[in-house]
Amino acid sequence: MRYAHVVVDIPTRALDGAFDYAIPDELADEVQVGTTVLVSFSRRKSVGYVVAVTDAPVVRIDPSKVHPVLQVLAPPAFDLGAARVASWMAREYACPPCEAIRPFLAPGQLVKVRREGDEPWQLVCERSGPVDVRWVRLAPAERPFEPRKNASRQRAVLAALAAGPVRMAELSATIPGASQAVSALERNGAVVVESRRRVRGGNDTSLSSAQAPRHERLTAGQREALAAIDAAREAGAGDVVLVDGVTGSGKTEVYLEAIEHAREQGKGALVLVPEISLTAQTVGRFRSRFGDDVAVLHSRLSAGERYDQWELVRQGLAHVVVGARSALFAPLSEVGLIIIDEEHEGSYKQGSAPRYHARELAARLARERRCALVLGSATPSVESLSRCEAGEWGGVRWTRVSMPERPGGATLPKVSIVDMTRQFEEGNRSIFSSELRGALEEVLERREKAVLLLNRRGFATFLMCRECGCVPECPHCSTALTYHERTHQLACHTCGRTWPTAAWPDVAASCPNCGSRYMGAFGVGTQRVEDELAMIVGDRAEVIRMDADTTAAKGGHQRLLERFDAADCAVLVGTQMIAKGLDFPEVTLVGVINADTTLKLPDFRAAERTYDLLEQVAGRAGRGERAGRVIVQTYWAGHPAIQAVARHDRSLFLAPELEDRREANYPPFARLANVVASGRDERAVRMTLDDLAADLRRRLQGQPGWEVLGPADCLKARAKDRVRRHLMVKAPANANMGGLLGTCARELGRRPGVSVAVDVDCHDLI
Ligand code: ADP
Ligand code: ZN
Ligand code: ZN
């Protein structure tokens, strides 16, 4: 008799392991590691995942008491290596085992089962239709089809198809709204959609818009990086190479060549890029080098499309997976490289369970697959830099290779800092300093392009009391209400409620705290910037605004960038989202309107994030033949993060930052976890966290390097009428936090209506 070790899909911390089930003879061939099965669990039918198959029960019990596996619901989705990584993830991040396994399942597979009459149970799936891969190609025609003038998506689809057929899933991945555009084109007889069981060989499929031409000569830095990556891959131990290359230094070229080398050895690659940079341009570069060997995976795809891409990988038809964070879960068995581009990005930390950090998960996966992990960034995280400094972390080598130059003689832009307090003293009340205004004038005269960054957080307009500093908050959420000039409304960005200013009791007129009548709008809204900019620019250039409002519609982001690209002379004004990945050689000026608003956030990473943002946005200037210039406006000109950007010298920021962190015992010198309890019943929330804190303190007594802080109200003490309290735990940098926090959370007395979220290596402290 063989036994299946099964993780049942009941998401509670109370179940922290797998259970044994006997495999009936008739299912012997079907039940394998990775299969989804139906089992009975405390007298109910439950879905479960097989994580091991053994000859004897893993848990010591009488074999005759072991229940049988009832049915196989889905074929294997993951292998033993992936099962081990999932188990590590559950322990490391203190989440229920089934939540750590779910990301490895076939996209669209839901936990629910259904049965009709005496029929066998069936999994309920989100996706529909056949496993076939849908391809789109241009219909043979005498004359090329001309879409209507405003049909920009149809144009984008046609451009993508110009070089040959492309998979539907890929079009959807790279062109927002592609499926409607394809349907419309199909109705007009311009394209043909066909299902194919097999993916064609060869690499005659490519997006014409984004080629990755092979460069004749690699720079010295590129050659060194490539050699280090090859060596790490050949060592087969999970070694890490940090490619520390300035913006525009050609990191993508290094990734492409490294993947080619891995493919020559029959190995594949997982490539992670931040969701926002997963554009036609990025994917196109990979596709033009690897053709049909590329699969694209990310959350904007429909479940069916994601499934098609996933299935290509599982069947061994695609070996280069390009995607967001979740690409780490792709069923690629022979992995040679895992690449994380822009590794410093906060979005690599998952905000809901399993709350993993892609960098840590990738490092664990690289050890399991005996491959290399490549991290790339112009502004590497403090964690990665310090591990490279040590040369070793988690039993593997960490090596940093620097690429300080842009290829072909392009130079990093010159950065000037403008001290806005001086501007104020000099009587300039404008948002634009005289320097920035002058530089804009020059751009307009020379018919070039400029990018202006509004540091979004803290940039909205608040209503503030000039006498006591009170800022009115939403009564349901502790979020400062923002003031919208155009509609005269106060809005809460947590719950979405709005009030006409007149209806808000007294606030528009007087302070709820001190009764003062001097309530004023504080901070400058995007609209005010836009208005002032319009006065400077007039009709000499196109002004394109890019922020959460203008990109809310599907494909909004891409459309605005296309407009900027097509314009002859234009200014792009936007929030954080413009800092990344834009590669427009005509941009000769980058202006930062308010560099320091993020410096004041109550988060120990505030300075690091500000430095990253400024250095990245500065990198948008001067990528072409003409040199670029960067102007940073700030009220805090002496801050190390700002000085470091001004001189393109990271050490100016890093040295004092590391000193501060060492003193305050923050990462990378310690680990930090945040435990948030929330619920409608404040007393229950308080008691839950008080119990947890007491239990933790008791267990940690006398353990050096551990510290429990709180409990206290969260900075956002209320959200959607739920009370939020938290406690923080600090631990030595190599401590097993998940183990302890998981145990404590499991043993916590359950209070109905209170949920407890454990966030190990937390990034969001608010
Ligand atoms: P990064 O990702 O480091 O910001 P990219 O990979 O986007 O930089 O490269 C910047 C530009 O330099 C691209 O246009 C790329 O084609 C070009 N490039 C990369 N490597 C070379 C090289 N060895 N010689 C010439 N141009 C190169
Ligand atoms: Zn007041
Ligand atoms: Zn609210």
GROMACS .gro file of N, CA and C and ligand atoms in nm, residues 465 467-470 511 513-516, ligand 2:
model
   31
  465CYS      N    1  -0.557   7.295   0.985
  465CYS     CA    2  -0.575   7.411   1.069
  465CYS      C    3  -0.441   7.484   1.081
  467GLU      N    4  -0.359   7.701   1.287
  467GLU     CA    5  -0.322   7.732   1.425
  467GLU      C    6  -0.277   7.609   1.503
  468CYS      N    7  -0.348   7.497   1.490
  468CYS     CA    8  -0.308   7.381   1.570
  468CYS      C    9  -0.259   7.264   1.485
  469GLY      N   10  -0.267   7.275   1.354
  469GLY     CA   11  -0.213   7.170   1.269
  469GLY      C   12  -0.306   7.051   1.251
  470CYS      N   13  -0.426   7.058   1.305
  470CYS     CA   14  -0.519   6.947   1.294
  470CYS      C   15  -0.563   6.926   1.148
  511CYS      N   16  -1.191   7.458   1.271
  511CYS     CA   17  -1.115   7.339   1.307
  511CYS      C   18  -1.191   7.254   1.408
  513ASN      N   19  -1.079   7.060   1.614
  513ASN     CA   20  -0.998   7.045   1.734
  513ASN      C   21  -0.999   7.171   1.820
  514CYS      N   22  -0.965   7.285   1.758
  514CYS     CA   23  -0.950   7.406   1.838
  514CYS      C   24  -1.051   7.514   1.800
  515GLY      N   25  -1.131   7.486   1.700
  515GLY     CA   26  -1.233   7.583   1.664
  515GLY      C   27  -1.182   7.703   1.584
  516SER      N   28  -1.053   7.703   1.555
  516SER     CA   29  -0.998   7.815   1.478
  516SER      C   30  -1.066   7.825   1.341
  768ZN      ZN   31  -0.708   7.380   1.509
   0.00000   0.00000   0.00000
